[in-house]
Structure formats: structure tokens, C-alpha cells
Coordinates of C-alpha atoms and ligand atoms in Angstrom, one line a residue:
X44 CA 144.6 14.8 55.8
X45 CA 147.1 16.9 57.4
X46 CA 144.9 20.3 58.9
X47 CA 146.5 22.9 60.4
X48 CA 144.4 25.1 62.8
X49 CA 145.3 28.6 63.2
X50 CA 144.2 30.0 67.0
X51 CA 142.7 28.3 70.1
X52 CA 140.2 30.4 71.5
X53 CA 136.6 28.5 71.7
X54 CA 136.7 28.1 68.0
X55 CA 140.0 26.9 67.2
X56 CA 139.6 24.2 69.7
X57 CA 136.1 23.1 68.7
X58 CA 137.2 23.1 65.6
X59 CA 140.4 20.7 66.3
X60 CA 138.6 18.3 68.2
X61 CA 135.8 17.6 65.4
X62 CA 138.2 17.5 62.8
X63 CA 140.5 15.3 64.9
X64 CA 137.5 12.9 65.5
X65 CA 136.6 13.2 61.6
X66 CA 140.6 11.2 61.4
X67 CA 142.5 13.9 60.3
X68 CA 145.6 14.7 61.6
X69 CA 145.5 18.1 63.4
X70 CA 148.0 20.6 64.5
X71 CA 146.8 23.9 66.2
X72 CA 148.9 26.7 66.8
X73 CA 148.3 29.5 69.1
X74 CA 150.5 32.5 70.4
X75 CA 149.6 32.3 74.0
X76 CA 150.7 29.7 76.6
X77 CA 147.2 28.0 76.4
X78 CA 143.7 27.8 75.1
X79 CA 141.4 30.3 75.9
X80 CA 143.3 33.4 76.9
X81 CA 141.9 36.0 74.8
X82 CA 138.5 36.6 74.1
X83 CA 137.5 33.4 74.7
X84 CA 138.6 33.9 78.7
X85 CA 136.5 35.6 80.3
X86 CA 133.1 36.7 78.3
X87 CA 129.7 36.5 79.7
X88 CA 128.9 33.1 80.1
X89 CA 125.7 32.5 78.0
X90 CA 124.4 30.3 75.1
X91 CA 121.8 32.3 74.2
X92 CA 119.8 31.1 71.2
X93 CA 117.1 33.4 72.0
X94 CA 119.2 36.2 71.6
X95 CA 120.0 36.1 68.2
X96 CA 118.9 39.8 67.0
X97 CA 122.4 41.4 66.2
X98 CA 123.2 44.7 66.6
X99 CA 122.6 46.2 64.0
X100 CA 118.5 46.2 63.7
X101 CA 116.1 49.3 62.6
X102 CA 116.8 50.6 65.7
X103 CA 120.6 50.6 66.0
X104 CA 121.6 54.0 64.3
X105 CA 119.6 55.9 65.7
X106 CA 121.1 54.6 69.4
X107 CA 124.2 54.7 68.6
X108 CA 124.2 58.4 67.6
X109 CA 122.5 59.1 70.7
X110 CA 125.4 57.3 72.4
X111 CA 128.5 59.4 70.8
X112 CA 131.1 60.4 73.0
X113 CA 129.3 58.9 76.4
X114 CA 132.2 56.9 78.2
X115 CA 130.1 54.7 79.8
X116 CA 127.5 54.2 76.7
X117 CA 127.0 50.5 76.2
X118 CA 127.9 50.6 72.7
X119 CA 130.7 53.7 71.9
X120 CA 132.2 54.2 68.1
X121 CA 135.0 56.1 68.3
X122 CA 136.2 57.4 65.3
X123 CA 139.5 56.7 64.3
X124 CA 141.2 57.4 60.8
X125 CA 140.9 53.9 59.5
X126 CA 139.7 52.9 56.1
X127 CA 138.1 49.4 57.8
X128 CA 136.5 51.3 60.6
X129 CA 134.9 53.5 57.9
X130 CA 133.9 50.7 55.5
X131 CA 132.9 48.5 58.6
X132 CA 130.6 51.0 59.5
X133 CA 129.1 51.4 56.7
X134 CA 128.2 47.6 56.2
X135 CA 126.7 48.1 59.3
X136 CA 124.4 50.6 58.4
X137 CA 123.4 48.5 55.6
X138 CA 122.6 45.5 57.6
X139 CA 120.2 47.8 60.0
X140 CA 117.5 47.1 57.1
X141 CA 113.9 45.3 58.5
X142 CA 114.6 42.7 56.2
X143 CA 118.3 42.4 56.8
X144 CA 117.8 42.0 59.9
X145 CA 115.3 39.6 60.1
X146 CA 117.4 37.4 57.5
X147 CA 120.0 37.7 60.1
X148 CA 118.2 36.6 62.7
X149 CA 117.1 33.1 61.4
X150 CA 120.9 32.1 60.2
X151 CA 122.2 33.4 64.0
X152 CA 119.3 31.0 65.2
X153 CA 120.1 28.1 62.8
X154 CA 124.0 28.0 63.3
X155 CA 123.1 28.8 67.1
X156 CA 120.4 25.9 67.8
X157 CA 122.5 23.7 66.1
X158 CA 125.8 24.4 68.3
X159 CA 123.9 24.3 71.3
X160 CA 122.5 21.0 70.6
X161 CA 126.5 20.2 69.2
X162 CA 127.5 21.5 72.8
X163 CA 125.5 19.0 75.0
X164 CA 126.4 16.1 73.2
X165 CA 130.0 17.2 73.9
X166 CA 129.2 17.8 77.0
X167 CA 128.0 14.3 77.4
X168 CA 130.8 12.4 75.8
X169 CA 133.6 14.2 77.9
X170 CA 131.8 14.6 81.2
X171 CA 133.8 18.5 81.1
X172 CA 132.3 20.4 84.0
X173 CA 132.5 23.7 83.3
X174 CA 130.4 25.3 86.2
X175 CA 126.9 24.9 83.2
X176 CA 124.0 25.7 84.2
X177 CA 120.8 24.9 82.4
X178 CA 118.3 26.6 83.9
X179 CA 117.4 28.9 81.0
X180 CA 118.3 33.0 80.1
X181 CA 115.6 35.7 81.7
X182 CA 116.4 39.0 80.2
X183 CA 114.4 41.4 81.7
X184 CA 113.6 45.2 81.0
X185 CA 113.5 48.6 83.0
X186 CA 111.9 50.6 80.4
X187 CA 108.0 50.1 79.2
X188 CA 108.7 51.3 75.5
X189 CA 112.4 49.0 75.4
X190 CA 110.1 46.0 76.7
X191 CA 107.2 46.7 74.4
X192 CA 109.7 46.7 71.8
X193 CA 110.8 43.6 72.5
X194 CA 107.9 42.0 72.3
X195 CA 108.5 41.5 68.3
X196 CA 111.3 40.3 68.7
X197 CA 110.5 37.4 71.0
X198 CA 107.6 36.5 68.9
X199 CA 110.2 36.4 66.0
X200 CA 112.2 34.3 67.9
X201 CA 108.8 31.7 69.3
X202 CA 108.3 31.5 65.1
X203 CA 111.6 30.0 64.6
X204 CA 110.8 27.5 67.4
X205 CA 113.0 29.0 70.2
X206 CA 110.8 29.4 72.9
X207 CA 111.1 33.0 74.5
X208 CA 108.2 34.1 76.1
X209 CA 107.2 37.4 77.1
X210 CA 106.2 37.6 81.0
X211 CA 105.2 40.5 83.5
X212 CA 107.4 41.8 86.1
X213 CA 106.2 38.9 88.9
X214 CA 107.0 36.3 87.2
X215 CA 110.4 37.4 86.2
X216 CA 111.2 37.7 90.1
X217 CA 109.3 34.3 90.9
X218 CA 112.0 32.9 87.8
X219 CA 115.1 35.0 89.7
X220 CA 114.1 35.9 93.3
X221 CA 117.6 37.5 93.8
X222 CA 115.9 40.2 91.9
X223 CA 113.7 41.2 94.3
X224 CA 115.4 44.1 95.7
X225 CA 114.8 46.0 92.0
X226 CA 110.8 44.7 91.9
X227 CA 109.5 48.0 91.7
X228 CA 111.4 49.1 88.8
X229 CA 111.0 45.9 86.2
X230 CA 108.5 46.6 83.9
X231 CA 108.5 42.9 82.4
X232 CA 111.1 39.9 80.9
X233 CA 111.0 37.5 78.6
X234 CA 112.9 33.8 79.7
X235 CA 114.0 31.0 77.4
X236 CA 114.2 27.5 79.6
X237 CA 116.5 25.8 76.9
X238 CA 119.2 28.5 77.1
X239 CA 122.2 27.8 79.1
X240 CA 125.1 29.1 80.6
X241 CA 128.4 28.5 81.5
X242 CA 132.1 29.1 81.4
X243 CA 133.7 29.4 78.4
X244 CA 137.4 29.4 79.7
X245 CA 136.9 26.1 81.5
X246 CA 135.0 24.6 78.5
X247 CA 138.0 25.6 76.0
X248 CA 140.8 24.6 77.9
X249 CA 139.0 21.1 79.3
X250 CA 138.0 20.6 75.5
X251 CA 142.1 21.1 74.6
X252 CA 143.5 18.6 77.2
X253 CA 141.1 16.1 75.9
X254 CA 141.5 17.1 72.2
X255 CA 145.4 16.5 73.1
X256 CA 144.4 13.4 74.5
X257 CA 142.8 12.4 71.2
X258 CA 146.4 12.9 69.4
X259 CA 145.8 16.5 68.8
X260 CA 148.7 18.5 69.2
X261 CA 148.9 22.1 70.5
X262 CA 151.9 24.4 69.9
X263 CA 151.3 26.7 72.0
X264 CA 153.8 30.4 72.7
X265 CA 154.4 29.9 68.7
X266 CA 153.1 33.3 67.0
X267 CA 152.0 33.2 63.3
X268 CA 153.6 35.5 61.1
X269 CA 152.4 34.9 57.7
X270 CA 150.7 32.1 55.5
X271 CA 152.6 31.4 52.6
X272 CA 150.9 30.7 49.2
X273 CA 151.7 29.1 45.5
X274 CA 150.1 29.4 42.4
X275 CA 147.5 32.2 41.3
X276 CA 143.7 32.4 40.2
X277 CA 141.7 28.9 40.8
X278 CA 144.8 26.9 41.4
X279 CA 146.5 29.0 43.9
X280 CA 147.2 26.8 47.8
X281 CA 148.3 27.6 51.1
X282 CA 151.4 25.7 51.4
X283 CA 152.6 26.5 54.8
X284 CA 152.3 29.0 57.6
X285 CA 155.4 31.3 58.7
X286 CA 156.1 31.1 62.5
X287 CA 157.7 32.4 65.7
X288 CA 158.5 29.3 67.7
X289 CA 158.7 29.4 71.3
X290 CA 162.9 29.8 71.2
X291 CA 162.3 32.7 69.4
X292 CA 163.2 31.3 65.7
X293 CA 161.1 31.6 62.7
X294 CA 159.7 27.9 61.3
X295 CA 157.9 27.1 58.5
X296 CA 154.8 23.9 59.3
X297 CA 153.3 22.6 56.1
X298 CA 150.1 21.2 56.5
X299 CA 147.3 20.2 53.0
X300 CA 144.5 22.5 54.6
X301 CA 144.5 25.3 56.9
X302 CA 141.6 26.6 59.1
X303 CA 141.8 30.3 60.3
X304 CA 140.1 30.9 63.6
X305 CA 141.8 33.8 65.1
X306 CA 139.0 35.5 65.7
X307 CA 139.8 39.9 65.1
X308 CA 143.6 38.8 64.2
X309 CA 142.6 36.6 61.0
X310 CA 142.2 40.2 58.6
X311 CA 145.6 41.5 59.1
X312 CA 147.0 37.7 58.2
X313 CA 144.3 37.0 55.2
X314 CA 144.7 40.3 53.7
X315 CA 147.8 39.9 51.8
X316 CA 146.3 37.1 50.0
X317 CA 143.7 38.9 48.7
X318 CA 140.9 37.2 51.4
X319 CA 139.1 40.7 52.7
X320 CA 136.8 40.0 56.0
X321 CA 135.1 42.2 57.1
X322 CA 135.7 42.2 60.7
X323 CA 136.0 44.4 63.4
X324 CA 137.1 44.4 67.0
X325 CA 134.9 45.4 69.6
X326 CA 136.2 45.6 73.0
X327 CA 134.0 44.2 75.8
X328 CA 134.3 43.8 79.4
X329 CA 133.6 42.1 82.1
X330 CA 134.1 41.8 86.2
X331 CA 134.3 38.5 87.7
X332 CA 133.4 38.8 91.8
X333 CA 133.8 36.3 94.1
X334 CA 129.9 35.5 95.8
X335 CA 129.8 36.0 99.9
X336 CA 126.1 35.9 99.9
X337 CA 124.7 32.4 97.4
X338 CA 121.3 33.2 98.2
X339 CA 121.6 36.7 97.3
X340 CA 123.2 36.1 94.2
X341 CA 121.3 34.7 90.8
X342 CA 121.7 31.4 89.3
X343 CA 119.7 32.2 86.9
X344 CA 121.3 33.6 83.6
X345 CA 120.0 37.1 83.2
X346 CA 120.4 39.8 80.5
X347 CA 119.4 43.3 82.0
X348 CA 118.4 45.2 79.6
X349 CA 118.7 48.4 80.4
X350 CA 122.4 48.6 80.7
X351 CA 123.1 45.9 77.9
X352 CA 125.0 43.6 80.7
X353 CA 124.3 40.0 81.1
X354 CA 125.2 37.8 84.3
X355 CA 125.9 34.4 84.9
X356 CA 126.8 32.1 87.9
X357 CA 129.8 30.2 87.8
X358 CA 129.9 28.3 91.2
X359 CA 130.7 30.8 93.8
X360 CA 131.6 33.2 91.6
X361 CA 129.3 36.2 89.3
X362 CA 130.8 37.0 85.8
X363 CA 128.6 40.8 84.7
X364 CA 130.2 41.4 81.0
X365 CA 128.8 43.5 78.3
X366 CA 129.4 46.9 76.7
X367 CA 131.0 47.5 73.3
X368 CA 133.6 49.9 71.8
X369 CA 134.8 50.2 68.6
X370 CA 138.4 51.7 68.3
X371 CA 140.8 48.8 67.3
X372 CA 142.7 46.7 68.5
X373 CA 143.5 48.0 72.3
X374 CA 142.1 46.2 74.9
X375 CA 142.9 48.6 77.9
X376 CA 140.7 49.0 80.6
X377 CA 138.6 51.8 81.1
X378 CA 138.1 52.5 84.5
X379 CA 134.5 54.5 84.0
X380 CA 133.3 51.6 82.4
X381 CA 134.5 49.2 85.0
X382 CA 133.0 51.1 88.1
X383 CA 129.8 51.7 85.8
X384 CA 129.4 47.8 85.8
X385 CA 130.5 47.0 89.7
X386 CA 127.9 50.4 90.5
X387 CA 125.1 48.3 88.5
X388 CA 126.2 44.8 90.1
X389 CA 125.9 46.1 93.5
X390 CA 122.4 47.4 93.1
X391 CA 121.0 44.3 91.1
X392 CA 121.9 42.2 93.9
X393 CA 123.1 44.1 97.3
X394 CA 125.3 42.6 99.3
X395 CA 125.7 39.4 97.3
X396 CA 129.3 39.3 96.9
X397 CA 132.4 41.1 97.3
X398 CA 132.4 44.0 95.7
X399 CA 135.3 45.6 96.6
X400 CA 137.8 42.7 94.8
X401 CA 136.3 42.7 91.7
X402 CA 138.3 40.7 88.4
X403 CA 138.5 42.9 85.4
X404 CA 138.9 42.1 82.0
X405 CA 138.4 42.9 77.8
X406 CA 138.3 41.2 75.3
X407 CA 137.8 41.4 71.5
X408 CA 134.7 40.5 70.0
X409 CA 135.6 39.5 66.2
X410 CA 132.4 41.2 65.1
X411 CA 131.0 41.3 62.0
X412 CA 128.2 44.0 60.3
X413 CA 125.6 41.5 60.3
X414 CA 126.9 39.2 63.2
X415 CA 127.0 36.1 61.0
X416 CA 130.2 34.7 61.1
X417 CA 132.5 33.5 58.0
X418 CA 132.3 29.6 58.7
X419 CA 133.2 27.9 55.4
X420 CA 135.5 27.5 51.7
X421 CA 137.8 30.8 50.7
X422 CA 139.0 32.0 47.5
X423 CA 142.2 29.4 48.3
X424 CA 141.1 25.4 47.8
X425 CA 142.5 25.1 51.0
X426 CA 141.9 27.6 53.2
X427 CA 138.9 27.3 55.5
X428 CA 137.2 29.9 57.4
X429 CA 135.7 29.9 60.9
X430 CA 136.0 33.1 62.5
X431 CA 133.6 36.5 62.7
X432 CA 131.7 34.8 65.9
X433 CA 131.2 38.5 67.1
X434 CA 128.9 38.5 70.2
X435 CA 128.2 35.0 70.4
X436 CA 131.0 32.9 69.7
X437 CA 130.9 30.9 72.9
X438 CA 126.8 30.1 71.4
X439 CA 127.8 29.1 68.3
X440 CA 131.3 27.8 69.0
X441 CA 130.6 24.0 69.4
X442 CA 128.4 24.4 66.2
X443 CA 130.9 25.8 64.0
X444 CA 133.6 23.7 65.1
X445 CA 131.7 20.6 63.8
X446 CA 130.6 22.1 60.7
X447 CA 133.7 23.2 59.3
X448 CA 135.2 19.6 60.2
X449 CA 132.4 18.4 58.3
X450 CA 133.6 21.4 55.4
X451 CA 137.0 20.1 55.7
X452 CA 136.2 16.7 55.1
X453 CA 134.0 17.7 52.1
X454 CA 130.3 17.1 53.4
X455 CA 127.9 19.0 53.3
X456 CA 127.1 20.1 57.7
X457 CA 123.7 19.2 58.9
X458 CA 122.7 22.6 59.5
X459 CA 121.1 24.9 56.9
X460 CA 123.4 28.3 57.3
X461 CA 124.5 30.2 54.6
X462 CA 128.3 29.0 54.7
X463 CA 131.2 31.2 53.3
X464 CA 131.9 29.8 49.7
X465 CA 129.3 27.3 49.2
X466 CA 126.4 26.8 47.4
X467 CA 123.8 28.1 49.1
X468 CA 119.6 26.6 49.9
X469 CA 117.1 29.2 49.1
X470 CA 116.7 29.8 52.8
X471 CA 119.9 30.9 53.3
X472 CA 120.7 33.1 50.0
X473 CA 122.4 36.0 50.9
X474 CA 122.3 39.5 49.0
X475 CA 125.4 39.4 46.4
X476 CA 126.9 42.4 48.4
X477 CA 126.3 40.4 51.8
X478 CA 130.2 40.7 53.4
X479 CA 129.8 37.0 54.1
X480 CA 130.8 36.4 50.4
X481 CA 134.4 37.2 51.1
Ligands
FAD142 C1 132.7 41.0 77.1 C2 132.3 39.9 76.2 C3 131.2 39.1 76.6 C4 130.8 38.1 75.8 N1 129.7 37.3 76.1 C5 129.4 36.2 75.4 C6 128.3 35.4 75.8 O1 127.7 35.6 76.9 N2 127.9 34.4 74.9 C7 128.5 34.2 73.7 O2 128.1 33.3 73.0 N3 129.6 35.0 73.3 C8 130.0 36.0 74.1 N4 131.1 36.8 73.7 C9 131.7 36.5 72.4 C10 132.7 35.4 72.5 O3 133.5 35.5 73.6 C11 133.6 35.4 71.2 O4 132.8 35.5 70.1 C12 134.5 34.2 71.2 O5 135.3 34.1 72.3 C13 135.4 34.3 69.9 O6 136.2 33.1 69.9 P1 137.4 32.9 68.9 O7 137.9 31.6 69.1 O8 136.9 33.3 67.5 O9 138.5 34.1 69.3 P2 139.6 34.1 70.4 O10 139.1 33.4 71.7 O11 140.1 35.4 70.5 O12 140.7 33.1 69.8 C14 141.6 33.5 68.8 C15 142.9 32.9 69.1 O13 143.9 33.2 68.1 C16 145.1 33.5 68.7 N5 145.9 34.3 67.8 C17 145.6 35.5 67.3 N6 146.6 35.9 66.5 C18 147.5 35.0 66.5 C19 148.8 34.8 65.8 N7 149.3 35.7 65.0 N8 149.5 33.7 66.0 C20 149.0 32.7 66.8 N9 147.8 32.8 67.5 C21 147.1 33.9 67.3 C22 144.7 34.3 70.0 O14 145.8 34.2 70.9 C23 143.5 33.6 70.4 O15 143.7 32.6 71.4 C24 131.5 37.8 74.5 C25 132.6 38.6 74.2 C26 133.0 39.6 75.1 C27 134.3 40.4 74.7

């Protein structure tokens, strides 16, 4: 079959190579001069299974309010006068329920075990080096009530077999001596050994070459403008997808299915065909600093609790990303919240790099209310979803790239996840207002 994937970011590309190794013929088409240069460039680094509580939990509201208006507040909603805003919000709300929540947290743990198993096996086949490390995640806390929270959670997570386990302040610096110099004020961690990190950029774009390799073809600089559709009701198809090719002209390429990864950009292109998801961007950032000092600096993926920022080590260089802000599509950079992550870099870990060149960046996280992404059938035979990856697409990326080949080619994946437009195992039902049903 002719498939047509729309975007290249970590789950357009996964997507193209499994389908391309499934036989099909596979055309991906992205705006930018290459893979990975949007939010799948420069995020934090981790495959974090462990951390599959989403955002919105019992305890989300009641933070965020507290939040409001705080620049540097590690999750900011600014209001803006925008109907999906509004409605986004309110899903989310809705999805802050204990049992919500802990619904959520088994299918982010399913799709998210799977793709990091998917992940290594990738990584075994190609031999891509993308500065991995597997030498686990230690999140660790500053606060006695945040950590006693926590401890729930982690138990949660130990139930559904991922092994997080909760461990006093010692033994998270024995795990990560580079945090020795902030002893005094950890109040305890918990560390998952089979949680990974790595860069996602260097994955993406190594995955493309080979994927090209493979006889998958790339057109890159080519912009979609519109998908265009036959038929109504239960017979209606994509036929073709409207686009700006790199000399500027508009093209139509016909393909017989179409997969839409495009991360926050698939709503404005689905809309008009009567496919509403509901997704939201929420801008992120991160610094990237070149390491002077390698002892000084962690190797160990860390998640620091109290200001929401995780850290990885790629080679001789620190990626710190994190923070959250809801107020479309602009990914400008805030300089408070940019010094507010170099100012809690250079205490973590003094004098481990230089901090006075540090690599800025956002990027939009295509999140939706629940965090569960839209991997699966449409309203349209042959229209295919994989996109809504939210805070952990990079986790689940490999994962949902081999499932929705496996959609695609009409199997069943080997994964049980509540996919978009399928029947669904009693595990996995989801409420009949869950925005997954799109
Ligand atoms: C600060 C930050 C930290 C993060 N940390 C982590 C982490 O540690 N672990 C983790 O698992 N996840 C993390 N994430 C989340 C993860 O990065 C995203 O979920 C993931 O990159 C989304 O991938 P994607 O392929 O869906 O989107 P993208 O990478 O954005 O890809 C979509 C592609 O579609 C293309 N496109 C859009 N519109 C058009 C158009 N009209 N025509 C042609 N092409 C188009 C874009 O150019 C883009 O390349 C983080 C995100 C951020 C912002």
C-alpha cells in the first residue's frame, strides 16, 4: 500500500520506518529541512516509564491556581480568548478524577513499556548511537509532604510492574554523587534502573537516514496545506494531501492511507474534516550547556522535583528542560524562565559546566487532557492517527510508531492500549466522553 506520513518529528519517523519495514510504500512529508526540528529537537532526554502520572491528577487544580500569573511557575495557563483553550481546560479538569487518573496511568505505562522495549530492539538493529544512557531515572524531592506524596504514586507504579522504588536522601546521592553539594536539602527519591535516557534529536534524524536507506522517501521544506477528501458519512476517504513544494508551488500527492503525526499542528488540518482532537500546545523549554567539569556533572537521569525540571547527560553536554505554558501556538522565549532554569542548573551541580553559554530552546508539547495520545482508526477509513504524545512522546515514540504500522496493515498491535477507533479489551475501556474517542 501506498502511506503517506504527515510530519517527521519522533513520531512521524517511527512511524515511517515500521510501516516501511511492514512493505508498504512510504512517503513522509515534513515542512522543515529535516527530521526532528521542532519539538522533537531538543526536549529532556528521558524514557521515563516510571513517570507515567499525567498532569492532571487530584492534585493538579489546586496547583495550578496557586500558580496563576507566576512567570516562572512550572506550569502557567494563561488565559487567552480561545474556545479550545476553554474546552481544553475543561477536559482537563475532568481527567483530575482519582479514578481518571489512575486509568490514565496504566495505559501511559502500557503504550510506554511497550515503546521502550520497541526502542532497544531498534536500537539493536541499527547500532544508532544517540549519546543513551541506561543507567536508570532518580527523581528526587526537596519537600517532605511532595515526597510523601509520592510515595503512592510509586507504589502504583511497582503494581504495574515498573520498578520505582522509594529511597532516603543517602541513597539518592550514593545513585548520583554529583548531587552532593544539595545533601542537606533532599528529603528522599525514588530511582527506576530500567529507565533510560537519551537524545531524541540524534535518534530521529539517525532513524530518517536509515528509514531513507530502507526506500523511504522524505520531502522535506514541502508544507501541508490541506487534506483533501471524497465521499460523505461511512464511505468518505482521504484522497490526497494539498502542498507547498519546496519551489514554492502548490502539489497535490495521492497516497491510499494517510497517517497524521504533526504533533499540536494536526487540529487546525483535521478540523475541517470534521476530526476534533483535543489537543493543546504547551510550550516547554530547555537549555542545553556544554560540561567543563564530567565529574561534576550527573550521568545519571534525574527529575528534580521541586522545580519540575529533569536533566540528562548527552556526552559532554547537560540538557535541563521542563516547565509548561499554555497560551498557543508561540514558542518565544521567555527570558525569566530561561535564567530561572540556568539559576537552578548552577546550584544543582556548581561549577560543572559552562554556564554562561547556555543553548535555549521551546518547543510544543502536543498535549492532551489526559496525556494519552490518539494512536489509531479516524472517522475516515483511511486516515490514521498518531499524535497527542504530550509530555512523553520521545517515551512512547518508538512504541507508537510500531503500532500504528501494525493499525495500518490491519493487525491488531501487541500492546493492550485503548487505541483511537478500535474496539476496545475491558482493560482499556475508556468513559464514552473520554476525548480519546475523537
Ligand atoms: C521542554 C520539553 C521537554 C520534554 N521532555 C521529554 C522527555 O524527557 N521525555 C519524553 O518522552 N518526552 C519529552 N517531551 C515531549 C516530546 O518531546 C514530544 O511529545 C514529542 O517530541 C512529540 O513528537 P511529535 O513527532 O508528535 O511532534 P513534532 O516533533 O513536533 O513533529 C511534528 C512535525 O510535523 C511537522 N509539521 C507540522 N505542521 C506541518 C505542516 N503543515 N506541513 C508539514 N509538516 C508539518 C513539524 O515541522 C514537525 O517536524 C518534552 C517536550 C518538551 C517541549
Amino acid at each position: 500500500m501506498k502511506v503517506i506520513v504527515l510530519g517527521s518529528g519522533i513520531i512521524g519517523t517511527a512511524s515511517a520506518w515500521f510501516l516501511n519495514k511492514a512493505g508498504h510504500e512510504v512517503n513522509v512529508i515534513e515542512r522543515q529541512p529535516g527530521a526532528a526540528q521542532e519539538t522533537s529537537f531538543a526536549n529532556g532526554g528521558q524514557i521515563s516509564v516510571s513517570h507515567a502520572e499525567p498532569w492532571a491528577n487530584p492534585s493538579a487544580p489546586l496547583k495550578i491556581l496557586k500558580w496563576l500569573g507566576k512567570e516562572d511557575a512550572p506550569l502557567l495557563y494563561r488565559f487567552r480568548p480561545e474556545w479550545l483553550q476553554w474546552n481544553w481546560g475543561l477536559h482537563f479538569l475532568r481527567e483530575c478524577t482519582p479514578a481518571r487518573t489512575a486509568r490514565n496511568i496504566r495505559q501511559i505505562v502500557a503504550i510506554s513499556e511497550y515503546s521502550r522495549q520497541t526502542l532497544q530492539a531498534v536500537r539493536s538493529d541499527t547500532g544508532l548511537n544517540y549519546d543513551h544512557l541506561t543507567k536508570g531515572i532518580l527523581h528526587f524531592y526537596t519537600d517532605q509532604k511532595e515526597f510523601e506524596d509520592s510515595l503512592p504514586a510509586a507504589k502504583l507504579m511497582r503494581d504495574l510492574g515498573c520498578p520505582r522504588d522509594s529511597i532516603g536522601a543517602d541513597e539518592v546521592v550514593r545513585i548520583e554523587p554529583a548531587l552532593a553539594s544539595i545533601r542537606d536539602k533532599i528529603v528522599g527519591g525514588d530511582f527506576t534502573a530500567t529507565d533510560e535516557s537519551g537524545d531524541v534529536y540524534k535518534f530521529t534524524t539517525g532513524l530518517a537516514r536509515r528509514a531513507e536507506e530502507a526506500g523511504v522517501n522524505f520531502r522535506f521544506n514541502t508544507t501541508v496545506t490541506r487534506l483533501i477528501t471524497e465521499g460523505t458519512g461511512a464511505s468518505a476517504k482521504v484522497t490526497g494531501v494539498e502542498v507547498i513544494n519546496p519551489d514554492g508551488r502548490h502539489q497535490i500527492l495521492r497516497a491510499d492511507a494517510f497517517v497524521m503525526a504533526m504533533g499540536s499542528f494536526s487540529v487546525p488540518l483535521l478540523k475541517p474534516l470534521g476530526v476534533d482532537l483535543m489537543i493543546y500546545p504547551g510550550k516547554g523549554y530547555s537549555a542545553t550547556y556544554q560540561v567543563t567539569d564530567s565529574a561534576a556533572a550527573p550521568t545519571v537521569s534525574l527529575t528534580d522535583d521541586g522545580y519540575k525540571l529533569v536533566v540528562s547527560r548527552f556526552g559532554d553536554r547537560l540538557r535541563v528542560a521542563g516547565t509548561c505554558e499554555l497560551n498557543g501556538y508561540t514558542r518565544e522565549l521567555n527570558t525569566a524562565r530561561c535564567e530561572a532554569i540556568t539559576r537552578r542548573t548552577r546550584e544543582l551541580f556548581p561549577g560543572a559546566c559552562d554556564y554562561e553559554n547556555p543553548v535555549y530552546w521551546t518547543g510544543l508539547r502536543p498535549l492532551t487532557p489526559s496525556n494519552i495520545p490518539y494512536i489509531g482508526k479516524s472517522k475516515i477509513s483511511n486516515l490514521f492517527l498518531n499524535t497527542g504524545h504530550g509530555t512523553l512522546g520521545w517515551t512512547m515514540g518508538c512504541g507508537s510508531g510500531r503500532a500504528i504500522a501494525d493499525i495500518v496493515s490491519g493487525r491488531r498491535p501487541e500492546v493492550d492500549f485503548a487505541f483511537t477507533g478500535m474496539p476496545e479489551s475491558p482493560s482499556t475501556r475508556l468513559p464514552a466522553t473520554h476525548p480519546a474517542r475523537a
